[in-house]
mmCIF file of C-alpha atoms in Angstrom:
data_model
loop_
_atom_site.group_PDB
_atom_site.id
_atom_site.type_symbol
_atom_site.label_atom_id
_atom_site.label_comp_id
_atom_site.label_asym_id
_atom_site.label_seq_id
_atom_site.Cartn_x
_atom_site.Cartn_y
_atom_site.Cartn_z
ATOM 1 C CA MET Z 1038 -0.712 7.211 23.678
ATOM 2 C CA LEU Z 1039 -0.373 4.706 20.954
ATOM 3 C CA ARG Z 1040 -4.250 4.390 19.210
ATOM 4 C CA LEU Z 1041 -4.720 0.808 18.832
ATOM 5 C CA GLY Z 1042 -8.057 0.864 17.387
ATOM 6 C CA LEU Z 1043 -9.925 -1.786 15.387
ATOM 7 C CA LEU Z 1044 -12.123 0.011 12.933
ATOM 8 C CA LEU Z 1045 -15.504 -1.444 12.650
ATOM 9 C CA ALA Z 1046 -15.506 -0.557 8.313
ATOM 10 C CA LEU Z 1047 -17.617 -2.816 6.362
ATOM 11 C CA LEU Z 1048 -16.231 -2.126 2.622
ATOM 12 C CA VAL Z 1049 -18.791 -4.762 1.225
ATOM 13 C CA THR Z 1050 -20.654 -8.146 1.458
ATOM 14 C CA GLY Z 1051 -19.180 -11.469 0.377
ATOM 15 C CA CYS Z 1052 -16.537 -13.729 0.958
ATOM 16 C CA ALA Z 1053 -12.637 -13.460 0.645
ATOM 17 C CA SER Z 1054 -12.244 -16.361 -1.716
ATOM 18 C CA ALA Z 1055 -15.519 -15.386 -3.606
ATOM 19 C CA PRO Z 1056 -15.119 -11.044 -4.504
ATOM 20 C CA ASP Z 1057 -18.238 -9.697 -4.393
ATOM 21 C CA THR Z 1058 -17.695 -7.899 -8.847
ATOM 22 C CA ALA Z 1059 -20.179 -5.287 -8.041
ATOM 23 C CA SER Z 1060 -18.477 -1.994 -6.709
ATOM 24 C CA PRO Z 1061 -18.084 -2.114 -3.150
ATOM 25 C CA SER Z 1062 -19.143 1.424 -1.168
ATOM 26 C CA PRO Z 1063 -17.183 3.459 0.486
ATOM 27 C CA PRO Z 1064 -16.320 2.269 4.285
ATOM 28 C CA ALA Z 1065 -18.572 4.738 6.289
ATOM 29 C CA ALA Z 1066 -15.188 6.420 8.187
ATOM 30 C CA TYR Z 1067 -11.561 5.817 7.015
ATOM 31 C CA PRO Z 1068 -9.347 7.682 8.276
ATOM 32 C CA THR Z 1069 -7.943 10.999 7.998
ATOM 33 C CA GLY Z 1070 -5.041 12.716 9.196
ATOM 34 C CA ALA Z 1071 -7.085 14.092 11.874
ATOM 35 C CA ASP Z 1072 -8.318 11.005 12.916
ATOM 36 C CA VAL Z 1073 -4.456 9.516 13.496
ATOM 37 C CA GLU Z 1074 -1.642 10.984 15.101
ATOM 38 C CA PRO Z 1075 1.826 10.533 13.875
ATOM 39 C CA GLY Z 1076 3.424 7.611 15.019
ATOM 40 C CA GLU Z 1077 0.179 6.098 15.806
ATOM 41 C CA ILE Z 1078 -1.539 3.299 13.632
ATOM 42 C CA GLN Z 1079 -5.020 2.477 13.068
ATOM 43 C CA LEU Z 1080 -6.474 -1.067 11.315
ATOM 44 C CA VAL Z 1081 -9.622 -0.838 9.066
ATOM 45 C CA PRO Z 1082 -10.630 -4.235 8.142
ATOM 46 C CA LEU Z 1083 -11.288 -4.433 4.949
ATOM 47 C CA ARG Z 1084 -12.673 -7.980 4.200
ATOM 48 C CA PRO Z 1085 -12.138 -11.443 6.373
ATOM 49 C CA GLY Z 1086 -8.235 -11.386 6.887
ATOM 50 C CA VAL Z 1087 -7.268 -8.118 4.617
ATOM 51 C CA TRP Z 1088 -6.424 -5.304 6.809
ATOM 52 C CA ALA Z 1089 -5.700 -1.690 6.024
ATOM 53 C CA HIS Z 1090 -2.893 0.043 7.789
ATOM 54 C CA VAL Z 1091 -3.002 3.982 8.337
ATOM 55 C CA SER Z 1092 -0.126 6.170 9.620
ATOM 56 C CA THR Z 1093 0.107 9.695 9.384
ATOM 57 C CA PHE Z 1094 3.246 12.100 8.977
ATOM 58 C CA ARG Z 1095 2.796 15.796 9.262
ATOM 59 C CA PHE Z 1096 4.961 17.811 7.476
ATOM 60 C CA GLU Z 1097 6.147 21.726 8.223
ATOM 61 C CA ASP Z 1098 3.225 23.564 7.437
ATOM 62 C CA GLY Z 1099 1.846 21.982 10.265
ATOM 63 C CA THR Z 1100 -0.151 19.221 7.818
ATOM 64 C CA VAL Z 1101 -0.918 15.606 8.610
ATOM 65 C CA TYR Z 1102 -1.590 13.557 5.560
ATOM 66 C CA PRO Z 1103 -2.114 10.021 6.023
ATOM 67 C CA SER Z 1104 -0.624 6.949 4.292
ATOM 68 C CA ASN Z 1105 -1.934 3.313 3.626
ATOM 69 C CA GLY Z 1106 -0.904 0.370 3.562
ATOM 70 C CA LEU Z 1107 -1.957 -3.926 3.824
ATOM 71 C CA VAL Z 1108 -2.193 -6.606 6.141
ATOM 72 C CA VAL Z 1109 -3.227 -9.978 4.799
ATOM 73 C CA ARG Z 1110 -3.248 -13.219 6.681
ATOM 74 C CA ASP Z 1111 -1.712 -16.741 4.675
ATOM 75 C CA GLY Z 1112 -2.163 -19.084 7.282
ATOM 76 C CA ASP Z 1113 -1.153 -18.787 10.592
ATOM 77 C CA SER Z 1114 0.706 -15.586 9.895
ATOM 78 C CA VAL Z 1115 0.591 -12.238 7.846
ATOM 79 C CA TYR Z 1116 2.732 -10.777 5.326
ATOM 80 C CA LEU Z 1117 1.993 -6.582 4.784
ATOM 81 C CA VAL Z 1118 2.234 -4.383 1.859
ATOM 82 C CA ASP Z 1119 4.256 -1.075 2.867
ATOM 83 C CA THR Z 1120 5.696 -0.395 5.914
ATOM 84 C CA ALA Z 1121 3.668 2.328 8.042
ATOM 85 C CA TRP Z 1122 5.567 6.261 7.499
ATOM 86 C CA GLY Z 1123 8.397 6.446 10.458
ATOM 87 C CA GLU Z 1124 9.140 4.426 12.979
ATOM 88 C CA GLU Z 1125 6.978 4.654 15.226
ATOM 89 C CA ALA Z 1126 4.263 4.184 13.653
ATOM 90 C CA THR Z 1127 6.275 0.727 12.490
ATOM 91 C CA ILE Z 1128 6.352 -0.055 16.396
ATOM 92 C CA ALA Z 1129 2.965 0.967 16.667
ATOM 93 C CA LEU Z 1130 1.669 -1.433 13.315
ATOM 94 C CA LEU Z 1131 3.036 -4.260 15.015
ATOM 95 C CA ALA Z 1132 1.379 -3.631 18.390
ATOM 96 C CA ALA Z 1133 -1.695 -3.310 16.981
ATOM 97 C CA ILE Z 1134 -1.410 -6.616 15.167
ATOM 98 C CA ASP Z 1135 -0.433 -9.060 17.683
ATOM 99 C CA ALA Z 1136 -2.694 -7.508 19.862
ATOM 100 C CA GLU Z 1137 -6.015 -7.142 16.941
ATOM 101 C CA ILE Z 1138 -4.657 -9.614 15.015
ATOM 102 C CA GLY Z 1139 -2.471 -12.242 17.015
ATOM 103 C CA LEU Z 1140 -0.835 -13.523 14.330
ATOM 104 C CA PRO Z 1141 2.799 -13.625 13.714
ATOM 105 C CA VAL Z 1142 3.845 -11.215 11.047
ATOM 106 C CA ARG Z 1143 6.653 -13.730 8.191
ATOM 107 C CA GLY Z 1144 7.777 -10.172 5.784
ATOM 108 C CA VAL Z 1145 6.645 -7.437 4.328
ATOM 109 C CA VAL Z 1146 6.245 -5.510 0.766
ATOM 110 C CA SER Z 1147 7.924 -2.311 0.055
ATOM 111 C CA THR Z 1148 6.112 -0.954 -2.861
ATOM 112 C CA HIS Z 1149 8.491 1.868 -3.634
ATOM 113 C CA PHE Z 1150 11.574 4.183 -2.093
ATOM 114 C CA HIS Z 1151 10.264 6.075 -0.864
ATOM 115 C CA ASP Z 1152 10.124 7.392 3.435
ATOM 116 C CA ASP Z 1153 6.079 6.395 3.578
ATOM 117 C CA ARG Z 1154 6.979 2.359 2.224
ATOM 118 C CA VAL Z 1155 10.423 2.046 3.323
ATOM 119 C CA GLU Z 1156 11.155 4.047 6.880
ATOM 120 C CA GLY Z 1157 9.767 1.410 8.931
ATOM 121 C CA ALA Z 1158 12.296 -0.918 7.926
ATOM 122 C CA ASP Z 1159 14.734 -1.337 10.115
ATOM 123 C CA VAL Z 1160 12.335 -1.923 12.886
ATOM 124 C CA PHE Z 1161 11.554 -5.058 11.514
ATOM 125 C CA ARG Z 1162 14.681 -5.882 10.516
ATOM 126 C CA SER Z 1163 15.746 -5.491 14.178
ATOM 127 C CA ARG Z 1164 13.311 -8.242 14.965
ATOM 128 C CA GLY Z 1165 14.381 -10.964 11.848
ATOM 129 C CA ILE Z 1166 11.338 -10.274 10.403
ATOM 130 C CA PRO Z 1167 12.702 -9.654 5.952
ATOM 131 C CA VAL Z 1168 11.174 -6.588 4.268
ATOM 132 C CA PHE Z 1169 11.537 -7.062 0.644
ATOM 133 C CA ALA Z 1170 11.696 -4.755 -2.381
ATOM 134 C CA SER Z 1171 13.474 -5.133 -6.059
ATOM 135 C CA SER Z 1172 16.992 -4.616 -6.994
ATOM 136 C CA MET Z 1173 15.881 -1.177 -7.668
ATOM 137 C CA THR Z 1174 13.726 0.052 -5.160
ATOM 138 C CA ARG Z 1175 16.870 -0.412 -3.009
ATOM 139 C CA ARG Z 1176 18.929 1.036 -5.303
ATOM 140 C CA LEU Z 1177 16.534 4.007 -4.953
ATOM 141 C CA ALA Z 1178 16.400 3.831 -1.099
ATOM 142 C CA ALA Z 1179 19.760 3.802 -0.046
ATOM 143 C CA ASP Z 1180 20.398 6.542 -2.413
ATOM 144 C CA GLU Z 1181 17.751 8.414 -1.199
ATOM 145 C CA GLY Z 1182 19.425 8.538 2.529
ATOM 146 C CA ASN Z 1183 15.728 5.802 3.289
ATOM 147 C CA ALA Z 1184 15.799 3.452 5.844
ATOM 148 C CA VAL Z 1185 16.605 0.149 2.744
ATOM 149 C CA PRO Z 1186 14.596 -2.904 2.576
ATOM 150 C CA SER Z 1187 16.238 -6.013 3.680
ATOM 151 C CA ASP Z 1188 15.732 -8.430 1.039
ATOM 152 C CA SER Z 1189 15.547 -8.566 -2.784
ATOM 153 C CA LEU Z 1190 13.047 -9.784 -4.560
ATOM 154 C CA ALA Z 1191 14.249 -11.490 -7.792
ATOM 155 C CA GLY Z 1192 13.008 -10.096 -11.194
ATOM 156 C CA LEU Z 1193 10.260 -7.364 -10.924
ATOM 157 C CA THR Z 1194 12.948 -5.456 -13.539
ATOM 158 C CA VAL Z 1195 11.834 -5.654 -16.448
ATOM 159 C CA PRO Z 1196 7.546 -4.064 -17.568
ATOM 160 C CA GLY Z 1197 5.037 -6.262 -16.875
ATOM 161 C CA THR Z 1198 6.735 -8.853 -14.468
ATOM 162 C CA ASN Z 1199 5.406 -10.213 -11.116
ATOM 163 C CA VAL Z 1200 6.475 -12.649 -8.221
ATOM 164 C CA ARG Z 1201 4.515 -14.567 -5.297
ATOM 165 C CA LEU Z 1202 5.213 -13.980 -1.649
ATOM 166 C CA GLY Z 1203 2.856 -15.526 0.527
ATOM 167 C CA PRO Z 1204 -0.862 -14.505 -0.074
ATOM 168 C CA LEU Z 1205 0.479 -11.992 -2.698
ATOM 169 C CA ASP Z 1206 0.521 -11.376 -6.474
ATOM 170 C CA VAL Z 1207 4.054 -8.366 -6.493
ATOM 171 C CA PHE Z 1208 3.273 -6.534 -10.399
ATOM 172 C CA TYR Z 1209 6.357 -4.543 -11.987
ATOM 173 C CA ALA Z 1210 4.125 -2.804 -14.107
ATOM 174 C CA GLY Z 1211 6.596 0.274 -14.699
ATOM 175 C CA PRO Z 1212 7.711 3.254 -13.919
ATOM 176 C CA GLY Z 1213 5.002 5.956 -12.886
ATOM 177 C CA HIS Z 1214 4.873 7.615 -9.350
ATOM 178 C CA THR Z 1215 8.242 6.432 -9.139
ATOM 179 C CA ARG Z 1216 10.237 4.245 -11.747
ATOM 180 C CA ASP Z 1217 10.022 0.552 -9.261
ATOM 181 C CA ASN Z 1218 6.319 1.658 -8.130
ATOM 182 C CA LEU Z 1219 5.015 -1.601 -7.551
ATOM 183 C CA VAL Z 1220 1.773 -3.338 -6.784
ATOM 184 C CA ALA Z 1221 1.008 -6.033 -4.883
ATOM 185 C CA TYR Z 1222 -2.888 -8.116 -5.414
ATOM 186 C CA VAL Z 1223 -4.945 -10.570 -3.495
ATOM 187 C CA PRO Z 1224 -6.393 -13.032 -4.988
ATOM 188 C CA GLU Z 1225 -8.427 -14.547 -2.701
ATOM 189 C CA ALA Z 1226 -9.845 -11.259 -1.965
ATOM 190 C CA GLY Z 1227 -10.262 -9.038 -4.740
ATOM 191 C CA ILE Z 1228 -7.800 -6.821 -3.482
ATOM 192 C CA LEU Z 1229 -5.330 -4.757 -4.909
ATOM 193 C CA ALA Z 1230 -2.746 -2.437 -2.869
ATOM 194 C CA GLY Z 1231 -2.561 0.197 -5.839
ATOM 195 C CA GLY Z 1232 0.818 2.174 -4.026
ATOM 196 C CA CYS Z 1233 0.854 5.564 -4.378
ATOM 197 C CA ALA Z 1234 0.513 4.885 -7.834
ATOM 198 C CA VAL Z 1235 -3.308 5.093 -7.201
ATOM 199 C CA HIS Z 1236 -4.804 7.921 -6.578
ATOM 200 C CA GLU Z 1237 -8.059 8.333 -4.394
ATOM 201 C CA ALA Z 1238 -11.065 9.548 -5.741
ATOM 202 C CA SER Z 1239 -11.012 13.118 -4.298
ATOM 203 C CA ARG Z 1240 -7.964 13.438 -5.974
ATOM 204 C CA THR Z 1241 -7.132 16.362 -8.847
ATOM 205 C CA HIS Z 1242 -3.923 16.646 -9.269
ATOM 206 C CA ALA Z 1243 -1.160 14.316 -8.922
ATOM 207 C CA GLY Z 1244 1.091 15.388 -6.291
ATOM 208 C CA ASN Z 1245 4.247 14.991 -5.961
ATOM 209 C CA VAL Z 1246 6.262 14.238 -9.101
ATOM 210 C CA ALA Z 1247 9.867 14.689 -7.666
ATOM 211 C CA ASP Z 1248 10.711 11.487 -9.223
ATOM 212 C CA ALA Z 1249 7.169 10.273 -11.734
ATOM 213 C CA ASP Z 1250 7.043 9.304 -14.900
ATOM 214 C CA LEU Z 1251 4.478 11.399 -16.419
ATOM 215 C CA ASP Z 1252 4.348 9.713 -19.924
ATOM 216 C CA ALA Z 1253 4.680 6.270 -18.506
ATOM 217 C CA TRP Z 1254 2.676 6.380 -15.475
ATOM 218 C CA PRO Z 1255 -0.275 5.507 -17.298
ATOM 219 C CA VAL Z 1256 0.622 3.061 -19.566
ATOM 220 C CA SER Z 1257 1.553 1.390 -16.411
ATOM 221 C CA LEU Z 1258 -1.800 1.115 -14.928
ATOM 222 C CA ARG Z 1259 -3.126 0.372 -17.824
ATOM 223 C CA ARG Z 1260 -1.232 -2.994 -17.249
ATOM 224 C CA VAL Z 1261 -2.067 -3.393 -13.952
ATOM 225 C CA ARG Z 1262 -6.060 -2.899 -15.320
ATOM 226 C CA ASP Z 1263 -5.819 -5.251 -17.422
ATOM 227 C CA ARG Z 1264 -4.004 -7.858 -15.427
ATOM 228 C CA TYR Z 1265 -6.116 -7.780 -13.012
ATOM 229 C CA PRO Z 1266 -10.160 -7.537 -14.253
ATOM 230 C CA GLU Z 1267 -11.268 -8.715 -11.115
ATOM 231 C CA VAL Z 1268 -9.901 -6.566 -9.005
ATOM 232 C CA ASP Z 1269 -12.790 -5.044 -6.993
ATOM 233 C CA LEU Z 1270 -11.435 -2.783 -4.721
ATOM 234 C CA VAL Z 1271 -8.095 -0.958 -4.863
ATOM 235 C CA VAL Z 1272 -6.481 0.941 -1.911
ATOM 236 C CA PRO Z 1273 -4.362 3.753 -2.680
ATOM 237 C CA GLY Z 1274 -0.706 4.972 -1.313
ATOM 238 C CA HIS Z 1275 -2.714 7.918 0.447
ATOM 239 C CA GLY Z 1276 -6.834 8.524 0.989
ATOM 240 C CA PRO Z 1277 -9.690 6.039 1.086
ATOM 241 C CA PRO Z 1278 -10.392 2.826 -0.263
ATOM 242 C CA GLY Z 1279 -12.738 2.545 -3.869
ATOM 243 C CA GLY Z 1280 -13.768 0.043 -6.687
ATOM 244 C CA ARG Z 1281 -11.761 -0.513 -9.774
ATOM 245 C CA GLU Z 1282 -12.615 3.073 -11.552
ATOM 246 C CA LEU Z 1283 -9.252 4.444 -8.971
ATOM 247 C CA LEU Z 1284 -7.547 3.380 -11.619
ATOM 248 C CA ASP Z 1285 -9.214 4.964 -14.226
ATOM 249 C CA HIS Z 1286 -9.619 8.023 -12.314
ATOM 250 C CA SER Z 1287 -5.567 7.594 -11.681
ATOM 251 C CA ILE Z 1288 -4.722 7.678 -15.718
ATOM 252 C CA GLU Z 1289 -6.990 10.895 -15.758
ATOM 253 C CA VAL Z 1290 -5.097 13.048 -13.268
ATOM 254 C CA VAL Z 1291 -2.017 12.364 -14.637
ATOM 255 C CA GLU Z 1292 -2.461 11.908 -18.358
ATOM 256 C CA ALA Z 1293 -3.990 15.643 -17.196
ATOM 257 C CA ALA Z 1294 -0.610 16.528 -15.577
ATOM 258 C CA GLY Z 1295 0.789 15.678 -18.088
ATOM 259 C CA ASP Z 1296 -0.452 17.721 -21.288
#
């Protein structure tokens, strides 16, 4: 059965319109691979009007690995950062949003072409919900044989460019974990969805670098850090959120991998 639990995980005090500049406390119980079965979803409230969505994937060795996205309220609807990891989990995500938030999904942005970011795109397409991505992401997803986001975001071809999508500032800082990785910032909440360009605090290695640019990655992360000095809550692609120190941590990990 689908687990549609809305976890009571309060990360920080304060309101979305005036985020606290201090580093947030870690959630009391952020979902891990042991908490979410593949095909299921959990929603974790981060700040008013912003939730993390957590799905998982089971690898051939039996390891169950979690993946993060965001759900962000924009008036009488919500926007999502990234699909869930797989079609079944994306169906569960839409069911959870309907049951526990009660607002329609207006659009989704995928932060790069790997399957943990795009694999639910066809589920959204079948329901008339656009999934946006850069033209590079759409091309790379097609080349990889992954689900292809339905709509291109104009621009986002030159490092340092951005577009606005509903409540999100979508930024292309340059190559990193992949050539096309984007980040998405929620200005009203002080929350950055770093995607797989940003590592969780416990990560001590650069992870999957098959499509990475290890030389450009730290440069791109510094662009993110400099563009959003007010960010105080960072959601990595995998694992628990943390403060803006996750950006510095990720730079250190990637630079060590490139040595």
